[in-house]
Short mmCIF file of C-alpha atoms and ligand atoms in Angstrom, two decimals:
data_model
loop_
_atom_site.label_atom_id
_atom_site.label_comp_id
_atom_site.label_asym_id
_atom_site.label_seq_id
_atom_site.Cartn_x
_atom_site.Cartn_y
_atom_site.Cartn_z
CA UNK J 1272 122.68 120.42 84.07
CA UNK J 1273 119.32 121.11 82.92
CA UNK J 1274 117.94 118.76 81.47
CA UNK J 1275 114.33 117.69 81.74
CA UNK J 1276 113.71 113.82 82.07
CA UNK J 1277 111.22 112.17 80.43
CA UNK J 1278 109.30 109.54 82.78
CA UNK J 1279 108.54 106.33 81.37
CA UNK J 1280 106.02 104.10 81.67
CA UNK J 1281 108.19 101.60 83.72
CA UNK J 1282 108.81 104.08 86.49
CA UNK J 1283 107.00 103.27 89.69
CA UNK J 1284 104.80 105.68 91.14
CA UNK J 1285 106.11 106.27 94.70
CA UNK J 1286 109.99 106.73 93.19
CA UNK J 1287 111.57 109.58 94.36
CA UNK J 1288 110.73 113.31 92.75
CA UNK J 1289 112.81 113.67 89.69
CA UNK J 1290 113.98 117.74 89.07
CA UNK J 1291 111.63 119.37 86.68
CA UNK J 1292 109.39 116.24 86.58
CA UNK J 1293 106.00 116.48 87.93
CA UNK J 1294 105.38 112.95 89.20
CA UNK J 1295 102.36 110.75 89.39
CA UNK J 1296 102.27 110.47 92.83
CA UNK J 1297 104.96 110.23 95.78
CA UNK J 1298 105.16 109.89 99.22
CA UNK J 1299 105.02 112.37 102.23
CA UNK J 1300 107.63 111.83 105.11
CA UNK J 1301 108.06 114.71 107.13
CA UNK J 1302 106.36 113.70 110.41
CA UNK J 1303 107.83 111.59 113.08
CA UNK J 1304 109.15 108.76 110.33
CA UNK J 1305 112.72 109.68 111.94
CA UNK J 1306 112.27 109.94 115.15
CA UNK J 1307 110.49 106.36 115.23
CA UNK J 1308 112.71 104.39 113.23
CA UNK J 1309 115.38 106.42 115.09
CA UNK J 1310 113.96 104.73 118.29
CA UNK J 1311 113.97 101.42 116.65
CA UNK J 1312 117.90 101.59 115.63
CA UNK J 1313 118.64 102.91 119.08
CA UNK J 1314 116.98 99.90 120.61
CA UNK J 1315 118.00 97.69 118.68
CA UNK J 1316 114.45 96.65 118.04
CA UNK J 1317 114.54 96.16 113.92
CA UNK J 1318 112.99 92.77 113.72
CA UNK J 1319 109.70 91.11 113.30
CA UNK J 1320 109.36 91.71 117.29
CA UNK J 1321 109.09 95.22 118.67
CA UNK J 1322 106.57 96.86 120.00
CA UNK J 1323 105.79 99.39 116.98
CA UNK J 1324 104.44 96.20 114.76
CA UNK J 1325 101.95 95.68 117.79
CA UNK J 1326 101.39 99.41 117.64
CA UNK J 1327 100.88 99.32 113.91
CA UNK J 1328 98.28 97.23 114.22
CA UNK J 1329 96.26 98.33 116.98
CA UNK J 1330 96.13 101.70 115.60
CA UNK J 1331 95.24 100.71 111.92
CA UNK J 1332 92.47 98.91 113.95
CA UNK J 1333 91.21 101.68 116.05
CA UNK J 1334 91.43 104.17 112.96
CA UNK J 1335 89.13 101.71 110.83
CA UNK J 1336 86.88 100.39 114.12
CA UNK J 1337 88.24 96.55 113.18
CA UNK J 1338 88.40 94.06 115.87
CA UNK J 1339 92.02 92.35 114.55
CA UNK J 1340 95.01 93.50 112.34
CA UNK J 1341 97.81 91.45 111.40
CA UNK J 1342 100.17 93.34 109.87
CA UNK J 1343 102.79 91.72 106.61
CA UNK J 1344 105.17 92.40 104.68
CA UNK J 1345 103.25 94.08 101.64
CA UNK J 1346 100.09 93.50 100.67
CA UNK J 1347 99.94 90.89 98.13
CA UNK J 1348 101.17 88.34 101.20
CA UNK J 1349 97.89 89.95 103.13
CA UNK J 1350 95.59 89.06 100.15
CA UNK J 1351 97.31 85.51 99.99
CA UNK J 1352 96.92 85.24 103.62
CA UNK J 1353 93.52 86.64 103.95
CA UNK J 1354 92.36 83.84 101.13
CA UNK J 1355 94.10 81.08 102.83
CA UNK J 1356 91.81 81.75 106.31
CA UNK J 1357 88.89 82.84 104.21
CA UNK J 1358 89.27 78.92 102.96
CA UNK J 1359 90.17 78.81 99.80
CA UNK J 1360 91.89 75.75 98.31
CA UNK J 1361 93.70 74.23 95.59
CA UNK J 1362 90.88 73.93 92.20
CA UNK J 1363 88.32 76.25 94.20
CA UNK J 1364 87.11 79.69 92.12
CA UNK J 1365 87.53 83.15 93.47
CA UNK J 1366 85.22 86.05 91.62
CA UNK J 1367 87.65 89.04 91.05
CA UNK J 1368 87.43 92.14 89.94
CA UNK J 1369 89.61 92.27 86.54
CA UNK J 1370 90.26 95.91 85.96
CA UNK J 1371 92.49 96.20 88.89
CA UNK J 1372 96.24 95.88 90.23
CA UNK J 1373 97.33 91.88 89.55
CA UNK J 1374 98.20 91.50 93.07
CA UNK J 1375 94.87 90.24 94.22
CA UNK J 1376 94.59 87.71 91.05
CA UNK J 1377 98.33 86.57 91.86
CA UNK J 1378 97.32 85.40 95.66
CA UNK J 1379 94.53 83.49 94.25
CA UNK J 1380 96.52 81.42 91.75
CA UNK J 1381 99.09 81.08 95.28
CA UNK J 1382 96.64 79.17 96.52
CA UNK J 1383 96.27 76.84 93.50
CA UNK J 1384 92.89 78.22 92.70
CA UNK J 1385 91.21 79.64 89.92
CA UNK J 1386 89.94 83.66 89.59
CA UNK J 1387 86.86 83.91 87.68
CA UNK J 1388 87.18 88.08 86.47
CA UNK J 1389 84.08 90.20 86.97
CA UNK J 1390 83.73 93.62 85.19
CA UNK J 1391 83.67 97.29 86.15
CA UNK J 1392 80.45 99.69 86.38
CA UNK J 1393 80.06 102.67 85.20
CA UNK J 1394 79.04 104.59 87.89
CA UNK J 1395 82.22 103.38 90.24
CA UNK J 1396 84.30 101.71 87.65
CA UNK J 1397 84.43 99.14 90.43
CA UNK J 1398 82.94 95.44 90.19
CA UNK J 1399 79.88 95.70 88.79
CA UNK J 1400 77.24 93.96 92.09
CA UNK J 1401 74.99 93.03 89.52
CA UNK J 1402 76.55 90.95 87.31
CA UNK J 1403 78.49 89.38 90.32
CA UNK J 1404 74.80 88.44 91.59
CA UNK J 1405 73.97 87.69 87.81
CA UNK J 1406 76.95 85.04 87.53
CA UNK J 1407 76.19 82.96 90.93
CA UNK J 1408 72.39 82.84 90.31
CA UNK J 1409 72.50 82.19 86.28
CA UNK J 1410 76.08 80.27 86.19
CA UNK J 1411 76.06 78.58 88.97
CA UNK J 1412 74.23 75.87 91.20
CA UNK J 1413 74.32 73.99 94.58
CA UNK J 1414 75.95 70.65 94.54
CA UNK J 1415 76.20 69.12 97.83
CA UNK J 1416 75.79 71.74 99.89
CA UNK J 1417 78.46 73.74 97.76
CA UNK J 1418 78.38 76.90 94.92
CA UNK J 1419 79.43 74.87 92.11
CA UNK J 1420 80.32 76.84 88.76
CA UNK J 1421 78.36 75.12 85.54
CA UNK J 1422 81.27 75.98 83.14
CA UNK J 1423 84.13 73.96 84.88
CA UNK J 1424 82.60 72.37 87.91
CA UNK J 1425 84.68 73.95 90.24
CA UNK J 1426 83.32 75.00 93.83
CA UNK J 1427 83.29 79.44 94.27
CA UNK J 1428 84.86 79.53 97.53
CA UNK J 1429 85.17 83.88 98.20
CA UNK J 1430 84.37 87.08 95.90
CA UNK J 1431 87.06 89.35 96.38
CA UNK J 1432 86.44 92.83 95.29
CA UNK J 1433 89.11 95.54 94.97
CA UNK J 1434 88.10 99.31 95.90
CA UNK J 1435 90.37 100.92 93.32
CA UNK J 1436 91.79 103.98 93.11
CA UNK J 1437 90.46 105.43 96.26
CA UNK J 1438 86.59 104.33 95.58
CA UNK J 1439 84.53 101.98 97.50
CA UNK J 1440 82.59 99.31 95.49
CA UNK J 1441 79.25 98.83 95.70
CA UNK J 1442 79.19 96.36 98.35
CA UNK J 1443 75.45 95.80 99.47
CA UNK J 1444 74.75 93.89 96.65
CA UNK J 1445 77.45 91.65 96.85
CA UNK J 1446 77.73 91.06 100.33
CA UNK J 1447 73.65 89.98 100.09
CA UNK J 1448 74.60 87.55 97.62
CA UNK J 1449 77.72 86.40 99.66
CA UNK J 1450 74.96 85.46 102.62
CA UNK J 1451 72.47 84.30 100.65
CA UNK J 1452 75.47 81.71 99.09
CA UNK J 1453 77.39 81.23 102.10
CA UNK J 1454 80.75 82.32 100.35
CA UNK J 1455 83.07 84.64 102.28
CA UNK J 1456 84.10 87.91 101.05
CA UNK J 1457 87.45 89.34 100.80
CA UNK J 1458 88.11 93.03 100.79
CA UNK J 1459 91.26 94.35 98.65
CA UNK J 1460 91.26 97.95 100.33
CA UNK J 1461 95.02 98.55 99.29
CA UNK J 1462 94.51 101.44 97.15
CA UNK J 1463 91.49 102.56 99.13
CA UNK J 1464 92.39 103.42 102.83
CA UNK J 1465 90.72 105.72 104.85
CA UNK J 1466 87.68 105.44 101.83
CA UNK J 1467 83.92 104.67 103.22
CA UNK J 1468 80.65 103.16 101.71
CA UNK J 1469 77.62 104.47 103.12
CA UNK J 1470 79.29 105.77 106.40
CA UNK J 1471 81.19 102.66 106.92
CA UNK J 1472 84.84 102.54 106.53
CA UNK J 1473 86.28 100.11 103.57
CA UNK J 1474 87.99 97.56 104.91
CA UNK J 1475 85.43 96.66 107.80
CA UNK J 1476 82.41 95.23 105.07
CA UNK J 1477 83.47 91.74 104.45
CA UNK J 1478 84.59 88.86 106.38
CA UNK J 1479 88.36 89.95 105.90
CA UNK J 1480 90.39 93.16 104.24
CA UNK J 1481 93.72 93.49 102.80
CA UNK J 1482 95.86 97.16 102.93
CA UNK J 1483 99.23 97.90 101.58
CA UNK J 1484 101.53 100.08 102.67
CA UNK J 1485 103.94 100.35 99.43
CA UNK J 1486 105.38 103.24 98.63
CA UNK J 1487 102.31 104.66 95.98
CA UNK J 1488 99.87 104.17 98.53
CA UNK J 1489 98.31 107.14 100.58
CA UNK J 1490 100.11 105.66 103.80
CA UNK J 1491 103.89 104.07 102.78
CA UNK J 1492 105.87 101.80 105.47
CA UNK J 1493 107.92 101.33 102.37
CA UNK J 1494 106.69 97.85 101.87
CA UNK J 1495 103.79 96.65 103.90
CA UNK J 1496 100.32 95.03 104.25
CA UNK J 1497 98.04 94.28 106.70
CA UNK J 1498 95.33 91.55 106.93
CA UNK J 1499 92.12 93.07 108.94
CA UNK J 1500 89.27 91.10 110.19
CA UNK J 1501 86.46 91.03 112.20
CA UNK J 1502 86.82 87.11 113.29
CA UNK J 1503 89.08 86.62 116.09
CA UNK J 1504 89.99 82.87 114.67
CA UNK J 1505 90.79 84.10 110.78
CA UNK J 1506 93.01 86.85 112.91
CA UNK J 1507 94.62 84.36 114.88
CA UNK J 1508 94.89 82.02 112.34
CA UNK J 1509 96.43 84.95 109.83
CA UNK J 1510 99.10 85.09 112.89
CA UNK J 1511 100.12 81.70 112.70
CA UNK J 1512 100.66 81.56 109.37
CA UNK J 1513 102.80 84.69 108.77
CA UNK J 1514 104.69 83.25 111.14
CA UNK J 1515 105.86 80.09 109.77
CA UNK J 1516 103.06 77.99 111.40
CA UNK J 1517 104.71 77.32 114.49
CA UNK J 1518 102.37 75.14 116.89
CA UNK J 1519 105.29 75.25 119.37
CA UNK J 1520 107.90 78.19 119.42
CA UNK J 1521 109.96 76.64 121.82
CA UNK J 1522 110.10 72.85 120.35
CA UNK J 1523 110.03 74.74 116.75
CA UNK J 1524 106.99 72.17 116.14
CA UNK J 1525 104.75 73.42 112.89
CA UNK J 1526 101.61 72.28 112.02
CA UNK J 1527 100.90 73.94 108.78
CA UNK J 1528 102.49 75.09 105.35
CA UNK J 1529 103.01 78.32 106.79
CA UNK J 1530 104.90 81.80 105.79
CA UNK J 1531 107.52 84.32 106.90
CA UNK J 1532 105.52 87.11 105.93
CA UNK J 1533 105.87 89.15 108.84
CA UNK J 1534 106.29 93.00 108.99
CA UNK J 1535 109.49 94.37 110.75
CA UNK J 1536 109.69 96.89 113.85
CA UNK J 1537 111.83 99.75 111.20
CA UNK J 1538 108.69 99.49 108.83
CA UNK J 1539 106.03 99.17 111.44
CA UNK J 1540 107.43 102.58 112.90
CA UNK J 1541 107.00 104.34 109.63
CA UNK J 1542 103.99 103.37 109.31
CA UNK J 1543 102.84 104.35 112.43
CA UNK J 1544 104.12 107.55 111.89
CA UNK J 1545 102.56 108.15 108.50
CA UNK J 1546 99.16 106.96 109.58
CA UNK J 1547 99.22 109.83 112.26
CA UNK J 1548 98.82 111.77 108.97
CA UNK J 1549 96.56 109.86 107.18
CA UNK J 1550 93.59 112.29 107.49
CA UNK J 1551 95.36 115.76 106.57
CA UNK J 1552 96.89 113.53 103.19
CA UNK J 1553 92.64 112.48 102.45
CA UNK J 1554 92.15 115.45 103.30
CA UNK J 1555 94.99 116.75 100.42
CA UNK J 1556 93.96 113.82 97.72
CA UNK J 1557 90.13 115.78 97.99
CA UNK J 1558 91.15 118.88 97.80
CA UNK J 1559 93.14 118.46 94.93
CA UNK J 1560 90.29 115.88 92.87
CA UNK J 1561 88.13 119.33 92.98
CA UNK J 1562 90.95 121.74 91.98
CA UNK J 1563 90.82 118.96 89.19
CA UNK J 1564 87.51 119.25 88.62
CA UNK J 1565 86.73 122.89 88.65
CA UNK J 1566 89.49 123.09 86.34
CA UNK J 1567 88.69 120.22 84.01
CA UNK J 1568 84.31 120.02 83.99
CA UNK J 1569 82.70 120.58 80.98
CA UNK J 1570 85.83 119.88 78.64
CA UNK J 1571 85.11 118.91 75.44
CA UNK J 1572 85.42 114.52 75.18
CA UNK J 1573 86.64 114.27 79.27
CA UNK J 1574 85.08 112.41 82.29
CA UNK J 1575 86.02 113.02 85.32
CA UNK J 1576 86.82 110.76 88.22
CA UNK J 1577 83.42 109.65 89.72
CA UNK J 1578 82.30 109.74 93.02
CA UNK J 1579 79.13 107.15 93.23
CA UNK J 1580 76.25 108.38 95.88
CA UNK J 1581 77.13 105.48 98.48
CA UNK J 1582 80.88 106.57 98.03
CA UNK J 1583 83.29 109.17 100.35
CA UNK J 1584 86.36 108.90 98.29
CA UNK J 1585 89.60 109.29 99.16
CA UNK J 1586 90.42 110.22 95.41
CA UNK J 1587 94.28 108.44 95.81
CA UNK J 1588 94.74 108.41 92.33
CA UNK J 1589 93.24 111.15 90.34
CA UNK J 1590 91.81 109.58 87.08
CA UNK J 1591 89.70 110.64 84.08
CA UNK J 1592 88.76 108.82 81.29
CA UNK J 1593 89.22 110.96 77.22
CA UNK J 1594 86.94 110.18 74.78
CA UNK J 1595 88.26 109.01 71.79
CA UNK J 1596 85.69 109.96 69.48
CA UNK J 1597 85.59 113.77 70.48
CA UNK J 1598 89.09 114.38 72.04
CA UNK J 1599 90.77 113.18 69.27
CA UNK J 1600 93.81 112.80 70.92
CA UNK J 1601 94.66 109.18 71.46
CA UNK J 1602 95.64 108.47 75.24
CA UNK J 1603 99.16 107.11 73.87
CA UNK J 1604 100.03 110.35 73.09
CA UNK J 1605 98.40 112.55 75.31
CA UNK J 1606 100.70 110.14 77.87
CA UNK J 1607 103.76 110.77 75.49
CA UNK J 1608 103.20 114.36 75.33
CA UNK J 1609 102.29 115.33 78.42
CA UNK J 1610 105.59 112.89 79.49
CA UNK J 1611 107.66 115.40 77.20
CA UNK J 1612 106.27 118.60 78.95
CA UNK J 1613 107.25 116.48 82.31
CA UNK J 1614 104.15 116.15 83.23
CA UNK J 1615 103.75 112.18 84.67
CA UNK J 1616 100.60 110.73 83.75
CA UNK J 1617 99.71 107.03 83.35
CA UNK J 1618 97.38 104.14 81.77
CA UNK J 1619 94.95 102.59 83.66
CA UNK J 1620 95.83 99.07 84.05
CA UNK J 1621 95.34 96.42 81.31
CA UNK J 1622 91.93 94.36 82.64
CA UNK J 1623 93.84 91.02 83.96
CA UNK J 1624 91.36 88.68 81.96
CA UNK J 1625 93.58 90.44 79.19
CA UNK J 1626 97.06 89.96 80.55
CA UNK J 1627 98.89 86.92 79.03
CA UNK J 1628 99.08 84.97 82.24
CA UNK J 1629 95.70 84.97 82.43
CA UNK J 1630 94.26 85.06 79.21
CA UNK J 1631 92.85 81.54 80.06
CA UNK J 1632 90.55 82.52 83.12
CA UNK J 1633 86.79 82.70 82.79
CA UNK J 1634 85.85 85.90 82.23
CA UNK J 1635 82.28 86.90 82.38
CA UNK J 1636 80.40 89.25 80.34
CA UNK J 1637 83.21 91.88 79.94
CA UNK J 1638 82.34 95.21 78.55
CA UNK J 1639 82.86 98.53 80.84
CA UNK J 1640 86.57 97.31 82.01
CA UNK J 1641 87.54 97.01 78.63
CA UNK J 1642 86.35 100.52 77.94
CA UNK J 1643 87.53 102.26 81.00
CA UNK J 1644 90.88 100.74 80.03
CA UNK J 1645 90.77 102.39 76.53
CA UNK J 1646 90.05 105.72 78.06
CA UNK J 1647 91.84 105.95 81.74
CA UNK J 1648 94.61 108.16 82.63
CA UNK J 1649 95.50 109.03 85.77
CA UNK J 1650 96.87 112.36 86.46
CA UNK J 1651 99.43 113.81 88.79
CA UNK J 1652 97.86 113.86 92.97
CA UNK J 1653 100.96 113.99 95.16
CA UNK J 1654 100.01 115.60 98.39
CA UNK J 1655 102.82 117.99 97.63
CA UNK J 1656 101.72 118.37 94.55
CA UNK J 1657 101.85 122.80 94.14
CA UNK J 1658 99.01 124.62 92.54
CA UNK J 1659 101.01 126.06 89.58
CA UNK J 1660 102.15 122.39 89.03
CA UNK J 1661 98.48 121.07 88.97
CA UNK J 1662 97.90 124.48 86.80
CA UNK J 1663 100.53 123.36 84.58
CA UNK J 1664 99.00 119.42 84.25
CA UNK J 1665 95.63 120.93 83.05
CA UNK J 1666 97.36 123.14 80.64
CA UNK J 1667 98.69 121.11 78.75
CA UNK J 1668 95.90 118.80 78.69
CA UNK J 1669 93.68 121.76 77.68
CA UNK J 1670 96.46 122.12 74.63
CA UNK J 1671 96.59 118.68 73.64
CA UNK J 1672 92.97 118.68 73.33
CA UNK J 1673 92.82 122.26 70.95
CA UNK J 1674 96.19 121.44 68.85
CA UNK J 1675 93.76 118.41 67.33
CA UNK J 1676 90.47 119.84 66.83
C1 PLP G 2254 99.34 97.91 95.74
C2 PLP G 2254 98.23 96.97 95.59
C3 PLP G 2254 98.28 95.67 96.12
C4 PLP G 2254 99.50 95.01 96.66
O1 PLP G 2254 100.24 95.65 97.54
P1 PLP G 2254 101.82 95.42 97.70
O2 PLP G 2254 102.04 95.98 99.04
O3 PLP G 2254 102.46 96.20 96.60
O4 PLP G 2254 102.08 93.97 97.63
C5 PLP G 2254 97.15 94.89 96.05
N1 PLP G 2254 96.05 95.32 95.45
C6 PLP G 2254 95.96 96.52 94.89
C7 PLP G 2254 94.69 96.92 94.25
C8 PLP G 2254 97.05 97.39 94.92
O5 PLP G 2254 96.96 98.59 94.33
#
């Protein structure tokens, strides 16, 4: 049968491609995913030991010039792992970028500590460095040798900014601030892989990074994560606890609260094998942000995805933000529409200082998130994604935007 089906809003991005549906975005496995898991099943290597989790890592660590990898089983355990050796505790406060993915904000509450949500700039849509470096010097003093927040008293142990949708942050800033403070900073690079700020590659600019590898991301092991680091300690401490803390393997003796967050061999080997394709799917994700923009600049009540001066972007999720005033086409129902004419499209997130679990954080001096949140869509970018498809996409944006002027 025929039938068109129209995405929801529930469906994942990363689910498989539905006929007639062009989707959001979805995974590329035609490299050597079979021939490496393949090699794990005839092995019988499919556990947390085998040698492609070692490989995993080294390679993820050569590709981003990072001394240590520990690789996970997705990447919300490597942003809960990455704040446990960054330090933080139970009661501590953890700056965070709020218009983001809640993963990052979910790890922090793990720990029993508190986020404190920064907003976006313009220019990046990323944490805005200057009101992070606004907060710590205006809201904030030095009690004791610690960063003590005025409002509630509690100690700032890390900032933790997230490079979304494929664009670095601003780090400089920050990470002067972070010095100048003595807090650590933690990296949330899982939408931003293979992304660089000023020549460097994200993911090697704070004390500690986190990547995913779920199935939306530009590389998928089908679930994975991996905690990078340039401190041999935090690395080896990141070890220990994914692996249930064990002081002793033999004597089973543990010596922390630890975790079994460990990635397995079968995953490990597809993501080695997709990673050997990382650059040609960049590569893709570019090439398809300026079919996007050729197509798209200069239309009436649109912005296009930005790409800030210090930023190389690896564009993973194509985004744009509509106008309200001028395109007069709410984004509800250019998401509807375009969802009838199977064309996927989908909201930027809800800013997490919003969401109902966290409607009680601090939240300082909110204003761009709110807006970009009002305005974002994101627009089809699989790498397989065909030109007539992307054709189609800014067709019927194009008629949205005419049938209501
Ligand atoms: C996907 C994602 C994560 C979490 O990764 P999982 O592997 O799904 O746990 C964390 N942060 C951001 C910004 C993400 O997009």
């Amino acid at each position: 049968m025929d039938t068109v089906r129209v995405p929801t809003l529930s469906e994942e991005p990363g689910a498989p491609v539905l006929e007639n549906v062009i989707p959001l975005s979805v995974p590329d496995i035609c490299g050597n995913e079979w021939k490496y898991v393949k090699e794990c099943l005839d092995t019988g290597w499919v556990s947390s030991a085998g040698s492609f989790v070692e490989r995993f890592e080294r390679e993820v660590a050569a590709y981003l010039g990072v001394e240590h990898a520990v690789a996970t089983v997705n990447g919300t355990a490597a942003l809960h792992i990455a704040l446990r050796v960054a330090g933080v505790k139970p009661d501590d406060e953890v700056l965070v970028s709020t218009l983001t993915f809640i993963a990052a904000v979910n790890a922090i509450q793990y720990c029993g500590a508190h986020p404190v949500f920064m907003d976006s700039e313009r220019v990046s849509w990323n944490m805005d460095p200057l009101k992070v470096v606004e907060f710590l010097e205006k809201e904030c003093t030095v009690k004791q040798g610690q960063l003590v927040n005025l409002a509630t008293g509690r100690r700032i142990a890390a900032i933790l900014p997230v490079h979304i949708l494929g664009h670095p942050v601003n780090m400089d800033p920050i990470l002067e601030a972070a010095e100048r403070f003595q807090i650590p900073v933690i990296e949330d690079a899982a939408e931003s892989l293979g992304a660089s700020y000023n020549g460097k590659p994200v993911g090697t600019l704070g004390d500690v990074a986190c990547l995913s590898f779920n199935g939306n991301k530009i590389i998928t092991s089908g679930g994975g994560g991996m905690v990078v680091t340039r401190h041999a300690a935090w690395a080896k401490h990141a070890r220990h606890l994914t692996t249930q803390a064990k002081a002793d393997a033999v004597e089973y003796l543990h010596d922390e609260v630890g975790h079994n967050y460990r990635l397995v061999n079968i995953l490990a080997a597809l993501g080695v094998a997709q990673l050997e394709r990382l650059p040609e799917f960049i590569r893709r994700k570019r090439e398809i942000a300026r079919r996007y923009e050729a197509a798209l600049r200069g239309m009436e009540g649109l912005t296009l995805m930005p790409e800030a001066p210090w930023a190389w972007s690896t564009f993973w999720l194509y985004t744009v933000l509509l106008n309200p005033n001028v395109f007069s086409v709410s984004k509800e129902d250019v998401i509807q529409s375009m969802g009838r004419c199977g064309v996927q499209v989908r909201p930027i997130w809800h800013p997490i200082h919003r969401q109902p679990v966290y409607h009680h954080a601090q939240a300082y001096r909110i204003e761009v998130a709110d807006d970009l949140h009002r305005r974002g869509v994101s627009l089809p970018c699989s790498g397989s994604l065909s030109e007539e498809a992307q054709d189609k996409v800014v067709r019927e944006l194009r008629r949205l935007a005419e049938r209501a002027t």
